[in-house]
Amino acid sequence: MYNQGTIIAKATGAGSSAICLFRLSGNDSIKMVSKYFQAKSKKKLTEQKSHTVHLGTLHHNGATLDEVLVSVFKAPHSYTGENIVEISCHGSNFIQEAILRLFISKGAQQAKPGEFTLRAFLNKKMDLSQAEAVADLIASESRAAHEIAINQMRGGYTDEISQLRQKLLDFASLITLELDFAEEDVAFADRIALKDLLWSLQSKIKSLLDSFQYGSVIKKGVPVAIVGKPNAGKSSLLNALLKENRAIVSAIPGTTRDTIEDTMTLSGIEFRFIDTAGLRETDDQIEAIGVAKAKEKVDLARVMIYLFDAHDTSLSEITSAIKEFKREDLIVLLVENKIDLIQEAGESSLTKALKEQSYHIPTHAFCSISTFDPDTIEQLKKTLYNQIKKIAVQGDVVVSNARHYEALQNALGAIIEIGEGLESELTGDLLSVHINEAIHFLGEISGEIGNDELLGNIFSKFCIGK
Amino acid sequence: MYNQGTIIAKATGAGSSAICLFRLSGNDSIKMVSKYFQAKSKKKLTEQKSHTVHLGTLHHNGATLDEVLVSVFKAPHSYTGENIVEISCHGSNFIQEAILRLFISKGAQQAKPGEFTLRAFLNKKMDLSQAEAVADLIASESRAAHEIAINQMRGGYTDEISQLRQKLLDFASLITLELDFAEEDVAFADRIALKDLLWSLQSKIKSLLDSFQYGSVIKKGVPVAIVGKPNAGKSSLLNALLKENRAIVSAIPGTTRDTIEDTMTLSGIEFRFIDTAGLRETDDQIEAIGVAKAKEKVDLARVMIYLFDAHDTSLSEITSAIKEFKREDLIVLLVENKIDLIQEAGESSLTKALKEQSYHIPTHAFCSISTFDPDTIEQLKKTLYNQIKKIAVQGDVVVSNARHYEALQNALGAIIEIGEGLESELTGDLLSVHINEAIHFLGEISGEIGNDELLGNIFSKFCIGK
């Protein structure tokens, strides 16, 4: 999988720009660039120290390609652990193509997606979970997603996994002790310690698994479906929610107005609001279509806001709509709109009852708003944010990667097997099979256990140049 | 105009990418970044040597923003002549925004378009024509445009202008001599030298002015209109021309198929082919519309290819069409198509006559092609290329900038006035007015003479970050 040749890629964004950065990595990279680079200082690039920058020109066949800055990083003190050259050139399309063409014609290979990071992993500059965090970091669009990724990239996850592994090793040594003396009937106290250890191992993995629910919504943004009858004020609510965040409204390019209305970031967490058609009352058949359409969208959501006008909605309508959409992992916010009108007309009996919670409607929170009153909208935002924060687990480490989630689940399975084996007094040999399994699955996360297919699959999702 | 504060801009392309580069310039830039940067080596950024790169983290309010590479360039050894810091971060949109927001909140100003280069000019790191060449270089899409820009950026133009200025200074000292001795009637030989010098000055400026015709088509690409009756084979010709250059066919984004068909690069020169509707014969009124439409497009072109099928076209049709479109600076290629059919049917009398040039049709070249015969298409490409090369002037320096063209024209005007003043025996005082004028206009090119409005106008056309 690891070819030792020099790779090259453009690492910066598309199109023409002030500056464009090329990266070359490989043991020959400095030598290769030095042939076509003339430093203003006349010094040879190959004789320069690591981590230095040099102004000069790139030339080929007597023609000057560009005036460039060249940075030199020497193995092993570089991102990949190999010699790296970074060329910072003027960002014209012509120059970009000419530089790429020059070095490819001289034997460099165009880097595959993630190949720089793959090399860093293979050269043990980072473990696999750190490498994966690099891709997550580049894709992160909100503070929360960014925090999870940067913590993982800086080794927070690695620490957690290595603590788990240490516990497994402790367990392995304890069990050896326990089994060695089992027939002599001396080790009863050890057996309790053994079970405690197994328990703490399980509970740690379970809490990591729990964090996945939070991690995966944070990574992709929290989808919120706004549901309600026509004229409940869904569009006004959306406008009121987004008003002060207009600037980042079009953060997701290519979203069609039909499916995702808009995104906004609340205290660093990205929310994606999904519009639904108003639920119609006029005719049973039409209503069914409306509900089916809305249901499709609620199925994609993590949060449902059921919006209603208390003077135009019956309790049974609310109850049946919420029951229709209810799902175990769906957070339901019941939101009463148009309370400015209520202040004139007086509070309805429905509102009173809902406030007193005298009806049992399965929701997570109840809010009263007016889209004309910014304070009530702020209150709704806080409620929304707090509901998501509730599913956030304690601790720095959040699992946001489906592959890690699966590996943790498999490790947990193996640990449960150890517990059961212990109960049924399996021999040490048989128990060690499960212990090794658990160690194996944790190793998949850090990449100590892996194969080419797995690596290829992971790194193919990277962008080129990283 | 020049504010001494620290400016910041993202210098690399749009969107999320592996790497994104920020540049900060200003005397406080290193100090400013050092407050939020922690080097892995623990060393202070402010104590680092110029032209060194440092791995570390950017942090703010206890949170890590990113792992970054920071390069330090110390005044005056930097692009702008001020202290410069370049931050190479992960290219997520979130990180990009966070870094920009951090430094702007700490007092950096978002750089205006071209502000880095403007500072370089104001700090005398380059003259104005070199600064303008930086923008041209980034915009260049073909080898020829790139060559003109890089030659200008590297000072080729500056040399030429300073030679002209030297000649003007020589002239000024000669004329002082001549006029001092004029009444003593000793200086007849000097007067000849004086006229020679004036003549060589005029001829040099004229040749620079001539090069503008070439420079401006190269900068924008050479527009070629293909004109002819329906079924003359215009589309086939276009396909045949473009076939081997398909890869760069969509080099100009946003071009609609209706106006510009496609671009291709021939030996480093970019050609833009403009489609025209076939000229119709069926009805006078419709024909008039067809001709008018085609004429609009030919008006935009530098080259017209008049394509015809010799077995379907009369000499008078060709003559009247070409006369219709003729313009002084339009290069006209008369191209006979379908010579494969002619080989079967025998050469037409029209073709014979055209080959023998026994009809006077005002064209620049005549070609015979078959779109099925790649050799004939190659021949047409060569003809096209050679016609453009013909307008290329000798010498490295090509004027491609309309502002420079105007300044040179004004300088030429002043020099002609000097010549006339000399003829009419103006006094030295009055002549020196014109000499100073000429020096002034040349100074506008290099930026020795300039004002804020001129500078603002020039640099506003730059991209941000350069």
Short mmCIF file of C-alpha atoms in Angstrom, two decimals, chain A residues 10-21 23 49 51-55 57 63-67 69 71-73 79 86 88 90-95 97 134 137-144 146-147 150 153-154 248 251 463-466, chain B residues 10-21 23 49 51-55 57 63-67 69 71-73 79 86 88 90-95 97 134 137-144 146-147 150 153-154 248 251 463-466:
data_model
loop_
_atom_site.label_atom_id
_atom_site.label_comp_id
_atom_site.label_asym_id
_atom_site.label_seq_id
_atom_site.Cartn_x
_atom_site.Cartn_y
_atom_site.Cartn_z
CA LYS A 10 -2.41 21.20 -4.53
CA ALA A 11 -3.46 21.66 -0.92
CA THR A 12 -5.41 24.91 -1.11
CA GLY A 13 -8.88 25.78 -2.39
CA ALA A 14 -10.14 25.70 -5.95
CA GLY A 15 -9.87 28.36 -8.60
CA SER A 16 -7.47 31.20 -9.11
CA SER A 17 -6.48 33.10 -5.98
CA ALA A 18 -3.69 35.25 -4.57
CA ILE A 19 -1.66 32.24 -3.46
CA CYS A 20 -1.77 28.55 -4.13
CA LEU A 21 0.12 25.96 -2.11
CA ARG A 23 2.91 20.02 -1.14
CA LYS A 49 17.86 23.57 7.28
CA HIS A 51 11.62 24.54 8.70
CA THR A 52 13.07 27.35 6.60
CA VAL A 53 11.46 29.37 3.80
CA HIS A 54 13.21 30.50 0.62
CA LEU A 55 12.29 33.09 -1.99
CA THR A 57 12.03 31.28 -8.97
CA ALA A 63 11.42 29.77 -18.91
CA THR A 64 10.51 31.20 -15.52
CA LEU A 65 7.34 29.59 -14.24
CA ASP A 66 6.86 31.81 -11.22
CA GLU A 67 8.38 33.59 -8.29
CA LEU A 69 8.31 30.76 -1.65
CA SER A 71 9.47 25.77 2.58
CA VAL A 72 11.59 22.78 3.49
CA PHE A 73 10.70 20.21 6.17
CA TYR A 79 3.69 16.07 8.81
CA GLU A 86 5.77 23.28 0.20
CA SER A 88 3.68 28.79 -2.37
CA HIS A 90 0.81 32.82 -7.48
CA GLY A 91 -2.61 31.27 -7.80
CA SER A 92 -3.20 31.55 -11.56
CA ASN A 93 -4.72 28.51 -13.19
CA PHE A 94 -1.92 28.49 -15.73
CA ILE A 95 0.82 28.44 -13.08
CA GLU A 97 -1.23 23.51 -14.04
CA VAL A 134 -8.03 15.46 10.48
CA LEU A 137 -11.70 18.80 11.33
CA ILE A 138 -11.59 19.98 7.73
CA ALA A 139 -15.26 19.13 7.28
CA SER A 140 -16.37 20.76 10.54
CA GLU A 141 -18.82 23.62 10.13
CA SER A 142 -19.63 24.46 13.77
CA ARG A 143 -17.79 24.99 17.00
CA ALA A 144 -19.09 21.81 18.59
CA HIS A 146 -14.73 21.42 15.54
CA GLU A 147 -14.17 20.79 19.28
CA ILE A 150 -9.68 18.81 17.40
CA MET A 153 -6.86 14.91 16.58
CA ARG A 154 -4.82 16.06 19.53
CA ILE A 248 -24.33 32.07 7.85
CA ALA A 251 -23.56 27.60 4.97
CA CYS A 463 -9.74 15.67 0.43
CA ILE A 464 -6.73 15.75 -1.86
CA GLY A 465 -3.68 17.51 -0.49
CA LYS A 466 -4.17 16.33 3.11
CA LYS B 10 -7.06 34.68 3.43
CA ALA B 11 -4.74 34.28 0.47
CA THR B 12 -5.81 30.90 -0.88
CA GLY B 13 -8.82 29.75 -2.89
CA ALA B 14 -12.43 29.58 -1.80
CA GLY B 15 -14.20 26.85 0.11
CA SER B 16 -13.00 24.17 2.45
CA SER B 17 -9.74 22.47 1.47
CA ALA B 18 -6.81 20.59 2.97
CA ILE B 19 -4.95 23.78 3.81
CA CYS B 20 -5.83 27.43 3.97
CA LEU B 21 -3.28 30.23 4.20
CA ARG B 23 -1.31 36.39 5.66
CA LYS B 49 14.56 34.28 12.83
CA HIS B 51 12.08 32.91 7.01
CA THR B 52 11.45 30.14 9.53
CA VAL B 53 8.41 27.90 9.97
CA HIS B 54 6.97 26.77 13.31
CA LEU B 55 4.52 24.03 14.22
CA THR B 57 -1.39 25.57 18.06
CA ALA B 63 -9.85 26.68 23.41
CA THR B 64 -7.56 25.30 20.73
CA LEU B 65 -8.52 26.70 17.35
CA ASP B 66 -6.21 24.57 15.26
CA GLU B 67 -2.83 23.01 14.81
CA LEU B 69 2.27 26.07 10.71
CA SER B 71 6.00 31.29 8.95
CA VAL B 72 7.76 34.46 9.99
CA PHE B 73 9.19 37.05 7.60
CA TYR B 79 6.86 40.75 0.25
CA GLU B 86 1.71 33.40 7.30
CA SER B 88 -1.17 27.67 7.34
CA HIS B 90 -6.67 23.24 8.21
CA GLY B 91 -9.07 24.52 5.58
CA SER B 92 -12.42 24.05 7.35
CA ASN B 93 -14.85 26.92 6.96
CA PHE B 94 -15.25 27.06 10.72
CA ILE B 95 -11.50 27.40 11.36
CA GLU B 97 -13.86 32.13 10.09
CA VAL B 134 1.25 40.55 -10.21
CA LEU B 137 0.03 36.98 -13.54
CA ILE B 138 -2.71 35.66 -11.28
CA ALA B 139 -5.30 36.23 -14.00
CA SER B 140 -3.21 34.66 -16.77
CA GLU B 141 -4.76 31.63 -18.41
CA SER B 142 -2.28 30.89 -21.21
CA ARG B 143 1.46 30.61 -21.62
CA ALA B 144 1.75 33.76 -23.72
CA HIS B 146 1.83 34.33 -18.39
CA GLU B 147 5.10 35.15 -20.18
CA ILE B 150 6.10 37.38 -15.51
CA MET B 153 6.80 41.43 -12.91
CA ARG B 154 10.46 40.55 -12.97
CA ILE B 248 -9.22 22.73 -21.47
CA ALA B 251 -11.41 27.01 -19.24
CA CYS B 463 -7.83 39.81 -5.62
CA ILE B 464 -7.90 39.87 -1.84
CA GLY B 465 -4.85 38.41 -0.11
CA LYS B 466 -2.34 39.67 -2.68
#
